[in-house]
Amino acid sequence: MKGSIAMIGATVGALLLGAPSVQAAEPGPEAPIRAAYAITAKQLASAGSKPVSAPWQPPHRDRLMSKALAALFARDDLYQQEAGEMGNLGADPFLSGQDGEIKSLRVTVTEAPANGRALVTAAFRSFRQPVSVRFRMVEEGGAWRIDDIINRIDGKDYPVREALSQPYECGSFMNKPCKR
């Protein structure tokens, strides 16, 4: 009896040592959206001397956004620095407005992941008004990233990627220096 218990113990031990470790599930496509709204909430609350960067600004954008969308935001930032003018976005794409608040946030996957793409919707209340922002997500570098942000205003969709892709009057990337 002792021998068989020891043998069972050794077999169970060998199985446990050889068993693959259980990993936590990879975050879904909604994870970057939740992170972006956590940053936005901190940004809205930090109206003091130590401002928090927006989700589309460093250091957040490279972690939350696809390389292509991050590059468009970086180009818009560069234009603003060189021209001293507002870039191609006139509002906070996460708030779908120039200012706002985030109350009763709900983040849902509205198109399930397929072929490395998904659609996520963030719905919340801002100044007592319902707001809905859609996010096209892409799998990139082993993680989900925001590939576009779609605001809907007065029944019309406004994709951020489209706005950021518009030409600028000047800029080092346009081979035409800006006069400041």
Rosetta silent file (secondary structure, phi, psi, omega in degrees, C-alpha in Angstrom):
SEQUENCE: MKGSIAMIGATVGALLLGAPSVQAAEPGPEAPIRAAYAITAKQLASAGSKPVSAPWQPPHRDRLMSKALAALFARDDLYQQEAGEMGNLGADPFLSGQDGEIKSLRVTVTEAPANGRALVTAAFRSFRQPVSVRFRMVEEGGAWRIDDIINRIDGKDYPVREALSQPYECGSFMNKPCKR
SCORE:     score description
SCORE:     0.000 S_00000001
   1 L     0.000  -45.946  179.347    0.000    0.000    0.000 S_00000001
   2 H   -59.066  -40.599 -178.273    2.795    2.410    0.943 S_00000001
   3 H   -65.284  -39.748 -178.644    4.542    1.728   -2.351 S_00000001
   4 H   -72.941  -33.514  176.518    1.436    2.388   -4.427 S_00000001
   5 H   -66.783  -42.156  178.435    0.693    5.662   -2.578 S_00000001
   6 H   -64.349  -38.408  179.585    4.272    6.803   -3.146 S_00000001
   7 H   -67.608  -41.592  177.668    4.001    5.839   -6.805 S_00000001
   8 H   -62.538  -44.192  178.672    0.696    7.738   -7.193 S_00000001
   9 H   -60.403  -42.215  179.587    2.266   10.750   -5.440 S_00000001
  10 H   -66.879  -39.524  179.430    5.275   10.643   -7.749 S_00000001
  11 H   -65.636  -45.775  178.577    3.027   10.316  -10.835 S_00000001
  12 H   -61.851  -43.117  178.987    0.815   13.240   -9.750 S_00000001
  13 H   -61.264  -42.574  179.237    3.927   15.319   -9.003 S_00000001
  14 H   -65.505  -39.390  178.221    5.406   14.540  -12.416 S_00000001
  15 H   -64.420  -42.757 -179.387    2.132   15.432  -14.113 S_00000001
  16 H   -66.258  -40.645  179.626    1.908   18.739  -12.252 S_00000001
  17 H   -67.806  -34.053 -179.008    5.504   19.658  -13.023 S_00000001
  18 H   -87.492   -9.280 -177.746    5.054   18.806  -16.683 S_00000001
  19 L   -72.260  141.630  177.201    1.638   20.468  -16.987 S_00000001
  20 L   -65.310  143.684  179.980    1.521   23.740  -18.856 S_00000001
  21 L   -72.703  146.691  179.710    1.027   26.710  -16.589 S_00000001
  22 L   -84.410  119.054 -179.812   -2.357   28.349  -16.679 S_00000001
  23 L   -95.436  152.847  172.913   -2.000   31.872  -18.058 S_00000001
  24 L   -67.699  146.161  179.824   -4.424   34.701  -17.528 S_00000001
  25 L   -62.052  143.315  177.015   -6.584   35.281  -20.576 S_00000001
  26 L   -61.478  142.796  177.234   -5.269   37.905  -22.995 S_00000001
  27 L   -61.648  142.094  179.976   -7.068   41.213  -22.601 S_00000001
  28 L   -78.342  179.713 -177.037   -9.903   41.635  -25.079 S_00000001
  29 L   -65.976  -15.048  178.936  -10.333   44.467  -27.566 S_00000001
  30 L   -81.507  -16.084 -176.068  -12.147   46.542  -24.956 S_00000001
  31 H   -58.546  -47.650  178.613   -9.091   46.733  -22.646 S_00000001
  32 H   -63.625  -29.471  179.424   -7.365   49.681  -24.419 S_00000001
  33 H   -70.207  -44.477  176.720  -10.673   51.568  -24.437 S_00000001
  34 H   -59.856  -42.828  178.954  -11.119   51.103  -20.691 S_00000001
  35 H   -63.067  -42.200 -179.455   -7.508   52.246  -20.195 S_00000001
  36 H   -63.930  -39.756  179.707   -8.056   55.305  -22.424 S_00000001
  37 H   -74.069  -28.320  173.145  -11.151   56.361  -20.481 S_00000001
  38 H   -65.154  -40.925  177.071   -9.321   55.877  -17.176 S_00000001
  39 H   -65.154  -44.501 -179.797   -6.659   58.274  -18.517 S_00000001
  40 H   -61.499  -41.552  178.428   -9.347   60.690  -19.754 S_00000001
  41 H   -62.133  -42.057  177.112  -11.046   60.653  -16.327 S_00000001
  42 H   -64.671  -39.863  179.286   -7.694   61.467  -14.667 S_00000001
  43 H   -61.640  -45.027 -179.929   -7.105   64.192  -17.257 S_00000001
  44 H   -65.130  -32.609 -179.068  -10.503   65.766  -16.543 S_00000001
  45 H   -82.980  -12.584 -173.547   -9.830   65.639  -12.793 S_00000001
  46 L   -98.243   43.191 -177.329   -6.307   67.111  -13.096 S_00000001
  47 L   -71.814   19.008 -178.734   -7.244   70.707  -13.815 S_00000001
  48 L   -99.322 -148.545 -174.558   -4.420   71.763  -11.509 S_00000001
  49 L   -79.873  -13.286 -178.211   -0.728   72.376  -11.907 S_00000001
  50 L  -118.386   80.091 -176.862    0.114   68.796  -12.903 S_00000001
  51 L   -68.456  151.723  177.718   -1.891   68.037  -16.076 S_00000001
  52 L  -100.434  135.227  178.184   -2.301   64.485  -17.347 S_00000001
  53 L   -65.510  146.056  177.039   -1.571   63.766  -21.018 S_00000001
  54 L   -70.233  160.254 -179.550   -4.518   62.750  -23.204 S_00000001
  55 L   -59.114  -24.761 -179.210   -4.729   59.131  -24.440 S_00000001
  56 L   -91.083    3.495  179.087   -3.569   60.207  -27.924 S_00000001
  57 L  -107.900  160.702  174.016   -0.460   61.927  -26.558 S_00000001
  58 L   -61.881  145.456    5.876    2.816   60.452  -25.308 S_00000001
  59 L   -92.355    4.798 -171.915    3.339   58.319  -23.311 S_00000001
  60 L   -81.310  -36.540 -167.414   -0.064   56.689  -23.898 S_00000001
  61 H   -62.031  -36.523 -178.936   -0.578   56.681  -27.667 S_00000001
  62 H   -69.534  -24.338  179.099    2.089   54.093  -28.559 S_00000001
  63 H   -86.012  -32.230 -173.351    0.605   51.683  -26.024 S_00000001
  64 H   -98.692  -24.145 -171.009   -3.058   52.246  -26.913 S_00000001
  65 E  -114.944  155.580  174.536   -3.035   52.942  -30.655 S_00000001
  66 L   -63.491  159.341  179.571   -1.999   51.170  -33.823 S_00000001
  67 H   -58.389  -40.621 -177.674    1.263   52.376  -35.342 S_00000001
  68 H   -66.215  -44.640 -179.727   -0.627   54.033  -38.218 S_00000001
  69 H   -70.231  -39.300  177.091   -3.054   55.955  -35.980 S_00000001
  70 H   -60.422  -39.249  178.964   -0.283   56.924  -33.547 S_00000001
  71 H   -65.182  -37.757  177.554    1.717   58.310  -36.488 S_00000001
  72 H   -65.719  -41.804  176.911   -1.249   60.440  -37.598 S_00000001
  73 H   -65.266  -39.341  178.872   -1.646   61.871  -34.084 S_00000001
  74 H   -63.994  -40.429  177.976    2.123   62.518  -33.921 S_00000001
  75 H   -63.476  -40.191  178.510    1.977   64.356  -37.262 S_00000001
  76 H   -64.846  -41.006  176.332   -0.909   66.490  -35.946 S_00000001
  77 H   -61.396  -43.292 -179.637    1.111   67.299  -32.798 S_00000001
  78 H   -63.226  -42.872  177.070    4.109   68.278  -34.936 S_00000001
  79 H   -58.774  -45.684 -179.176    1.965   70.564  -37.079 S_00000001
  80 H   -60.882  -40.199  178.585    0.597   72.273  -33.972 S_00000001
  81 H   -66.396  -44.935 -175.418    4.133   72.822  -32.634 S_00000001
  82 H   -75.914  -35.571 -176.252    5.500   74.135  -35.923 S_00000001
  83 H   -94.428  -22.669 -174.660    2.502   76.266  -36.958 S_00000001
  84 L    69.886   20.971 -178.267    1.250   77.373  -33.562 S_00000001
  85 L  -119.052  164.639  174.366   -2.227   76.559  -34.848 S_00000001
  86 L   -68.950  143.909  179.490   -4.868   73.995  -33.955 S_00000001
  87 L   -78.521 -156.567 -176.409   -4.415   70.733  -35.843 S_00000001
  88 L   -79.741   -5.241  176.022   -6.993   68.771  -37.773 S_00000001
  89 L  -109.936  130.107  179.221   -8.980   67.831  -34.672 S_00000001
  90 L  -104.854    7.098 -176.580  -11.090   70.458  -32.989 S_00000001
  91 L  -152.349  166.313  175.734  -12.342   68.273  -30.165 S_00000001
  92 E   -77.708  114.508 -176.214  -11.403   65.460  -27.821 S_00000001
  93 L   -66.752  -22.120  178.592  -12.246   62.305  -29.792 S_00000001
  94 L   -79.254  -25.164  177.541  -12.809   60.282  -26.610 S_00000001
  95 L   -97.930  -13.459 -174.991  -15.391   62.789  -25.358 S_00000001
  96 L    56.672   41.670  179.622  -16.788   63.563  -28.818 S_00000001
  97 E  -178.614  172.201 -179.432  -16.574   67.237  -27.870 S_00000001
  98 L   -72.442  -30.546  173.832  -14.292   70.035  -26.770 S_00000001
  99 L  -148.013  175.043 -178.972  -14.966   69.284  -23.138 S_00000001
 100 L   169.906 -170.149  175.431  -17.132   66.941  -21.196 S_00000001
 101 L  -143.235  163.706 -178.706  -17.457   64.492  -18.375 S_00000001
 102 L  -121.691  106.187  178.079  -17.712   60.738  -18.180 S_00000001
 103 E  -121.298  138.377  176.589  -20.649   59.416  -16.183 S_00000001
 104 E    55.061   51.137 -179.197  -21.959   55.838  -16.233 S_00000001
 105 E   -66.828  131.279  172.571  -19.350   54.561  -18.698 S_00000001
 106 E  -127.699  125.025  178.510  -20.193   51.299  -20.480 S_00000001
 107 E  -115.996  120.962 -177.718  -17.619   49.713  -22.798 S_00000001
 108 E  -132.987  147.306  173.680  -18.873   46.863  -24.970 S_00000001
 109 E   -82.456  113.535 -176.351  -17.535   44.809  -27.835 S_00000001
 110 E   -97.591  -18.425  168.936  -20.109   45.493  -30.564 S_00000001
 111 E  -133.538  114.254 -175.551  -18.441   43.426  -33.300 S_00000001
 112 E   -58.356  150.063  179.029  -16.683   40.340  -32.008 S_00000001
 113 E   -56.614  131.732  175.470  -13.028   39.850  -32.933 S_00000001
 114 E  -153.025  129.314  178.869  -12.520   38.320  -36.375 S_00000001
 115 L    54.871   38.529  176.517   -9.368   38.303  -38.487 S_00000001
 116 L    75.267   17.066  179.594   -7.552   40.584  -36.033 S_00000001
 117 E  -133.227  152.872  176.984  -10.259   43.269  -36.066 S_00000001
 118 E  -157.966  166.594  175.596  -13.100   44.230  -33.731 S_00000001
 119 E  -125.419  130.021 -179.448  -15.439   47.115  -32.963 S_00000001
 120 E  -123.698  140.208  178.671  -15.841   48.468  -29.435 S_00000001
 121 E  -119.264  133.621  172.940  -18.349   51.090  -28.304 S_00000001
 122 E  -108.002  124.660  177.982  -18.023   53.377  -25.293 S_00000001
 123 E  -121.967  135.068 -179.698  -21.314   54.850  -24.095 S_00000001
 124 E  -157.844  177.556  175.827  -21.556   57.394  -21.294 S_00000001
 125 E  -112.237  135.828  177.571  -23.298   60.557  -20.192 S_00000001
 126 E  -131.978  119.843 -176.319  -21.634   63.936  -20.521 S_00000001
 127 L    49.675   46.955  176.860  -23.387   66.981  -19.115 S_00000001
 128 L    68.888    5.315  179.832  -26.585   64.865  -18.905 S_00000001
 129 E  -106.541  140.062  176.332  -26.431   64.003  -22.620 S_00000001
 130 E   -71.938  138.316  178.369  -25.851   60.480  -23.954 S_00000001
 131 E  -130.546  138.854  176.859  -22.595   60.065  -25.871 S_00000001
 132 E  -133.615  127.649  179.564  -21.484   57.072  -27.899 S_00000001
 133 E  -125.639  130.060  179.029  -17.998   56.688  -29.391 S_00000001
 134 E  -103.790  147.408 -177.784  -17.013   53.719  -31.555 S_00000001
 135 E  -128.776  122.267  171.023  -13.503   52.344  -31.839 S_00000001
 136 E   -83.836  125.193 -175.968  -12.149   50.216  -34.657 S_00000001
 137 E  -111.159  149.586  178.330   -9.665   47.865  -33.064 S_00000001
 138 E  -138.829  143.066  173.813   -6.813   45.920  -34.625 S_00000001
 139 E   -82.456  124.969 -177.676   -4.511   43.248  -33.257 S_00000001
 140 E  -148.591  129.073  179.046   -0.962   44.512  -33.590 S_00000001
 141 L    62.186   30.851  177.887    2.188   43.353  -31.857 S_00000001
 142 L    79.631   11.416  179.881    0.272   40.738  -29.877 S_00000001
 143 E  -143.915  159.670  175.634   -2.175   43.234  -28.355 S_00000001
 144 E   -79.205  137.865 -179.848   -5.359   45.062  -29.246 S_00000001
 145 E  -135.087  152.685  175.622   -4.866   48.654  -30.372 S_00000001
 146 E   -76.541  125.091 -179.259   -7.176   51.499  -31.371 S_00000001
 147 E  -110.094  -17.119  173.077   -7.038   51.887  -35.155 S_00000001
 148 E  -164.958  154.329  178.194   -9.771   54.522  -35.546 S_00000001
 149 E  -124.532  125.496 -177.925  -12.174   56.523  -33.404 S_00000001
 150 E  -115.849  114.148  174.425  -15.603   57.309  -34.826 S_00000001
 151 E   -95.085  144.509  177.901  -17.625   60.145  -33.334 S_00000001
 152 E  -118.163  118.439 -178.479  -21.256   60.523  -34.389 S_00000001
 153 E  -128.658  126.229 -179.525  -22.623   64.050  -34.413 S_00000001
 154 L    50.981   42.669  175.769  -26.088   64.963  -35.662 S_00000001
 155 L    77.889    6.181 -179.440  -26.473   61.547  -37.290 S_00000001
 156 E  -118.564  137.480  178.264  -23.184   61.732  -39.221 S_00000001
 157 E   -81.543  138.870  176.525  -20.040   59.665  -38.573 S_00000001
 158 E  -126.983   92.015  177.613  -16.723   61.498  -38.165 S_00000001
 159 E   -71.339  129.866 -179.912  -13.767   59.074  -38.283 S_00000001
 160 H   -63.335  -39.276 -179.806  -10.705   60.565  -36.579 S_00000001
 161 H   -57.443  -41.788  179.158   -8.360   58.783  -38.992 S_00000001
 162 H   -63.826  -44.324  179.670  -10.007   60.621  -41.910 S_00000001
 163 H   -63.916  -43.003 -178.299   -9.682   64.010  -40.179 S_00000001
 164 H   -71.642  -18.235  179.946   -6.039   63.400  -39.263 S_00000001
 165 L   -84.299   -6.805 -179.382   -5.241   62.330  -42.830 S_00000001
 166 L   -67.889  150.905 -179.542   -6.197   65.724  -44.261 S_00000001
 167 L   -70.657  160.088  176.366   -3.344   67.867  -45.624 S_00000001
 168 L  -112.742  157.955  179.999   -1.802   70.739  -43.707 S_00000001
 169 L   -71.781  -30.396 -177.057   -0.819   74.130  -45.065 S_00000001
 170 L  -154.471  177.620  177.778    2.743   73.820  -43.830 S_00000001
 171 E   137.501  153.636 -178.859    5.083   71.740  -41.729 S_00000001
 172 H   -58.288  -31.946  179.704    8.440   69.993  -41.945 S_00000001
 173 H   -79.286   -8.376  177.747    6.614   66.917  -43.233 S_00000001
 174 H  -103.278    0.518 -176.229    5.005   69.049  -46.018 S_00000001
 175 L    57.092   31.588  177.144    8.368   70.472  -47.180 S_00000001
 176 E  -143.292  105.768 -176.703    6.961   73.932  -46.549 S_00000001
 177 L   -62.012  147.680  177.408    8.075   75.664  -43.344 S_00000001
 178 L   -86.078  140.002  176.754    5.442   77.271  -41.166 S_00000001
 179 L   -94.958  122.116 -179.945    5.721   81.000  -40.531 S_00000001
 180 L  -109.909    0.000    0.000    5.191   81.788  -36.881 S_00000001
